[in-house]
């Protein structure tokens, strides 16, 4: 029984994340009085997932163009090289991202523009 409840909760969370823009989720979490540190960490993690993914896909395509996945052992070696390069390049991008945040006077708080949304029942139908 617990498995089905957990599966339902994960499915609802995935649907919420896939259909709601990130800034709306952050504004909602701020309204629910979630600590700002947790919300900021969540936003940065969300941002870096896409940075990791884009870097990985670029490296994967470049390895494919050089026949890096020709055999099993070559594939394993290529995957290891991609992971080590991904780690190094992600640290470099993290440093660049940190510098850009410092140049924009980041003080440890992310501020998001909040707009008041008025919901009426006619828009639901």
PDB file of C-alpha atoms in Angstrom:
ATOM      1  CA  UNK A   1       0.000   0.000   0.000  1.00  0.00           C
ATOM      2  CA  UNK A   2       2.841   2.360   0.849  1.00  0.00           C
ATOM      3  CA  UNK A   3       4.419   1.728  -2.567  1.00  0.00           C
ATOM      4  CA  UNK A   4       1.333   2.993  -4.394  1.00  0.00           C
ATOM      5  CA  UNK A   5       1.116   6.138  -2.264  1.00  0.00           C
ATOM      6  CA  UNK A   6       4.777   6.898  -2.914  1.00  0.00           C
ATOM      7  CA  UNK A   7       4.325   6.221  -6.628  1.00  0.00           C
ATOM      8  CA  UNK A   8       1.326   8.579  -6.748  1.00  0.00           C
ATOM      9  CA  UNK A   9       3.234  11.287  -4.912  1.00  0.00           C
ATOM     10  CA  UNK A  10       6.217  11.030  -7.267  1.00  0.00           C
ATOM     11  CA  UNK A  11       3.898  11.097 -10.305  1.00  0.00           C
ATOM     12  CA  UNK A  12       2.130  14.214  -9.025  1.00  0.00           C
ATOM     13  CA  UNK A  13       5.461  15.922  -8.316  1.00  0.00           C
ATOM     14  CA  UNK A  14       6.763  15.117 -11.794  1.00  0.00           C
ATOM     15  CA  UNK A  15       3.603  16.472 -13.391  1.00  0.00           C
ATOM     16  CA  UNK A  16       3.866  19.658 -11.332  1.00  0.00           C
ATOM     17  CA  UNK A  17       7.509  20.167 -12.270  1.00  0.00           C
ATOM     18  CA  UNK A  18       6.937  19.468 -15.978  1.00  0.00           C
ATOM     19  CA  UNK A  19       3.952  21.791 -16.325  1.00  0.00           C
ATOM     20  CA  UNK A  20       4.875  24.721 -14.069  1.00  0.00           C
ATOM     21  CA  UNK A  21       7.613  27.255 -14.826  1.00  0.00           C
ATOM     22  CA  UNK A  22      10.449  27.250 -12.318  1.00  0.00           C
ATOM     23  CA  UNK A  23       9.972  30.841 -11.195  1.00  0.00           C
ATOM     24  CA  UNK A  24       6.334  30.098 -10.267  1.00  0.00           C
ATOM     25  CA  UNK A  25       7.429  27.162  -8.127  1.00  0.00           C
ATOM     26  CA  UNK A  26      10.009  29.340  -6.389  1.00  0.00           C
ATOM     27  CA  UNK A  27       7.489  32.109  -5.722  1.00  0.00           C
ATOM     28  CA  UNK A  28       5.068  29.523  -4.328  1.00  0.00           C
ATOM     29  CA  UNK A  29       7.739  28.076  -2.040  1.00  0.00           C
ATOM     30  CA  UNK A  30       8.534  31.581  -0.793  1.00  0.00           C
ATOM     31  CA  UNK A  31       4.847  32.138  -0.025  1.00  0.00           C
ATOM     32  CA  UNK A  32       4.777  28.880   1.941  1.00  0.00           C
ATOM     33  CA  UNK A  33       7.623  30.308   4.082  1.00  0.00           C
ATOM     34  CA  UNK A  34      10.186  27.701   3.013  1.00  0.00           C
ATOM     35  CA  UNK A  35      13.637  28.915   4.146  1.00  0.00           C
ATOM     36  CA  UNK A  36      15.325  31.014   1.469  1.00  0.00           C
ATOM     37  CA  UNK A  37      18.522  28.995   1.684  1.00  0.00           C
ATOM     38  CA  UNK A  38      16.687  25.819   0.654  1.00  0.00           C
ATOM     39  CA  UNK A  39      14.924  27.604  -2.217  1.00  0.00           C
ATOM     40  CA  UNK A  40      18.199  29.109  -3.451  1.00  0.00           C
ATOM     41  CA  UNK A  41      19.966  25.747  -3.322  1.00  0.00           C
ATOM     42  CA  UNK A  42      17.063  24.175  -5.205  1.00  0.00           C
ATOM     43  CA  UNK A  43      17.262  26.834  -7.912  1.00  0.00           C
ATOM     44  CA  UNK A  44      21.024  26.464  -8.329  1.00  0.00           C
ATOM     45  CA  UNK A  45      20.737  22.680  -8.513  1.00  0.00           C
ATOM     46  CA  UNK A  46      18.013  23.018 -11.137  1.00  0.00           C
ATOM     47  CA  UNK A  47      20.219  25.375 -13.126  1.00  0.00           C
ATOM     48  CA  UNK A  48      23.309  23.158 -12.955  1.00  0.00           C
ATOM     49  CA  UNK A  49      21.436  20.040 -14.053  1.00  0.00           C
ATOM     50  CA  UNK A  50      20.899  21.720 -17.413  1.00  0.00           C
ATOM     51  CA  UNK A  51      24.511  22.890 -17.549  1.00  0.00           C
ATOM     52  CA  UNK A  52      25.718  19.319 -16.903  1.00  0.00           C
ATOM     53  CA  UNK A  53      23.316  17.904 -19.472  1.00  0.00           C
ATOM     54  CA  UNK A  54      24.294  20.337 -22.233  1.00  0.00           C
ATOM     55  CA  UNK A  55      27.997  19.779 -21.577  1.00  0.00           C
ATOM     56  CA  UNK A  56      27.524  16.004 -21.579  1.00  0.00           C
ATOM     57  CA  UNK A  57      25.611  16.005 -24.866  1.00  0.00           C
ATOM     58  CA  UNK A  58      28.291  18.143 -26.541  1.00  0.00           C
ATOM     59  CA  UNK A  59      31.011  15.767 -25.369  1.00  0.00           C
ATOM     60  CA  UNK A  60      28.997  12.709 -26.362  1.00  0.00           C
ATOM     61  CA  UNK A  61      28.400  13.996 -29.894  1.00  0.00           C
ATOM     62  CA  UNK A  62      32.057  14.887 -30.324  1.00  0.00           C
ATOM     63  CA  UNK A  63      33.067  11.397 -29.138  1.00  0.00           C
ATOM     64  CA  UNK A  64      30.588   9.800 -31.558  1.00  0.00           C
ATOM     65  CA  UNK A  65      32.011  11.819 -34.439  1.00  0.00           C
ATOM     66  CA  UNK A  66      35.480  10.431 -33.618  1.00  0.00           C
ATOM     67  CA  UNK A  67      34.228   6.795 -33.412  1.00  0.00           C
ATOM     68  CA  UNK A  68      34.566   6.749 -29.643  1.00  0.00           C
ATOM     69  CA  UNK A  69      31.827   4.138 -29.297  1.00  0.00           C
ATOM     70  CA  UNK A  70      33.266   1.646 -31.793  1.00  0.00           C
ATOM     71  CA  UNK A  71      33.533  -1.361 -29.459  1.00  0.00           C
ATOM     72  CA  UNK A  72      32.758  -2.284 -25.864  1.00  0.00           C
ATOM     73  CA  UNK A  73      36.174  -1.439 -24.419  1.00  0.00           C
ATOM     74  CA  UNK A  74      36.415   1.718 -26.479  1.00  0.00           C
ATOM     75  CA  UNK A  75      32.964   2.719 -25.250  1.00  0.00           C
ATOM     76  CA  UNK A  76      33.982   2.179 -21.625  1.00  0.00           C
ATOM     77  CA  UNK A  77      37.169   4.196 -22.110  1.00  0.00           C
ATOM     78  CA  UNK A  78      35.271   6.974 -23.894  1.00  0.00           C
ATOM     79  CA  UNK A  79      32.638   7.092 -21.156  1.00  0.00           C
ATOM     80  CA  UNK A  80      35.335   7.405 -18.492  1.00  0.00           C
ATOM     81  CA  UNK A  81      37.066  10.164 -20.419  1.00  0.00           C
ATOM     82  CA  UNK A  82      33.773  12.019 -20.872  1.00  0.00           C
ATOM     83  CA  UNK A  83      32.984  11.782 -17.152  1.00  0.00           C
ATOM     84  CA  UNK A  84      36.393  13.087 -16.123  1.00  0.00           C
ATOM     85  CA  UNK A  85      36.215  15.902 -18.668  1.00  0.00           C
ATOM     86  CA  UNK A  86      32.665  16.670 -17.568  1.00  0.00           C
ATOM     87  CA  UNK A  87      33.830  17.043 -13.982  1.00  0.00           C
ATOM     88  CA  UNK A  88      36.642  19.418 -14.932  1.00  0.00           C
ATOM     89  CA  UNK A  89      34.554  21.505 -17.339  1.00  0.00           C
ATOM     90  CA  UNK A  90      31.638  21.705 -14.905  1.00  0.00           C
ATOM     91  CA  UNK A  91      33.989  23.074 -12.241  1.00  0.00           C
ATOM     92  CA  UNK A  92      35.212  25.657 -14.755  1.00  0.00           C
ATOM     93  CA  UNK A  93      31.635  26.617 -15.610  1.00  0.00           C
ATOM     94  CA  UNK A  94      30.831  26.796 -11.901  1.00  0.00           C
ATOM     95  CA  UNK A  95      33.677  29.262 -11.423  1.00  0.00           C
ATOM     96  CA  UNK A  96      32.462  31.325 -14.383  1.00  0.00           C
ATOM     97  CA  UNK A  97      28.903  31.262 -13.034  1.00  0.00           C
ATOM     98  CA  UNK A  98      30.144  32.339  -9.610  1.00  0.00           C
ATOM     99  CA  UNK A  99      32.060  35.255 -11.127  1.00  0.00           C
ATOM    100  CA  UNK A 100      29.015  36.375 -13.075  1.00  0.00           C
ATOM    101  CA  UNK A 101      26.891  36.265  -9.914  1.00  0.00           C
ATOM    102  CA  UNK A 102      29.511  38.305  -8.054  1.00  0.00           C
ATOM    103  CA  UNK A 103      29.638  40.880 -10.844  1.00  0.00           C
ATOM    104  CA  UNK A 104      25.856  41.292 -10.518  1.00  0.00           C
ATOM    105  CA  UNK A 105      26.235  42.031  -6.789  1.00  0.00           C
ATOM    106  CA  UNK A 106      24.895  38.700  -5.550  1.00  0.00           C
ATOM    107  CA  UNK A 107      24.498  38.992  -1.792  1.00  0.00           C
ATOM    108  CA  UNK A 108      23.304  35.487  -1.003  1.00  0.00           C
ATOM    109  CA  UNK A 109      19.636  36.069  -1.815  1.00  0.00           C
ATOM    110  CA  UNK A 110      17.891  35.488  -5.108  1.00  0.00           C
ATOM    111  CA  UNK A 111      15.049  37.867  -5.783  1.00  0.00           C
ATOM    112  CA  UNK A 112      12.307  36.893  -8.191  1.00  0.00           C
ATOM    113  CA  UNK A 113       9.724  39.188  -9.669  1.00  0.00           C
ATOM    114  CA  UNK A 114       6.303  38.302  -8.301  1.00  0.00           C
ATOM    115  CA  UNK A 115       3.096  39.145 -10.097  1.00  0.00           C
ATOM    116  CA  UNK A 116      -0.324  38.764  -8.623  1.00  0.00           C
ATOM    117  CA  UNK A 117      -2.396  36.262 -10.581  1.00  0.00           C
ATOM    118  CA  UNK A 118      -6.121  36.570 -10.223  1.00  0.00           C
ATOM    119  CA  UNK A 119      -7.913  33.335 -10.937  1.00  0.00           C
ATOM    120  CA  UNK A 120     -11.525  33.269 -11.943  1.00  0.00           C
ATOM    121  CA  UNK A 121     -13.709  30.292 -12.675  1.00  0.00           C
ATOM    122  CA  UNK A 122     -14.416  31.363 -16.264  1.00  0.00           C
ATOM    123  CA  UNK A 123     -10.762  30.760 -17.198  1.00  0.00           C
ATOM    124  CA  UNK A 124     -10.994  27.188 -15.916  1.00  0.00           C
ATOM    125  CA  UNK A 125     -13.856  26.232 -18.191  1.00  0.00           C
TER     126      UNK A 125
END
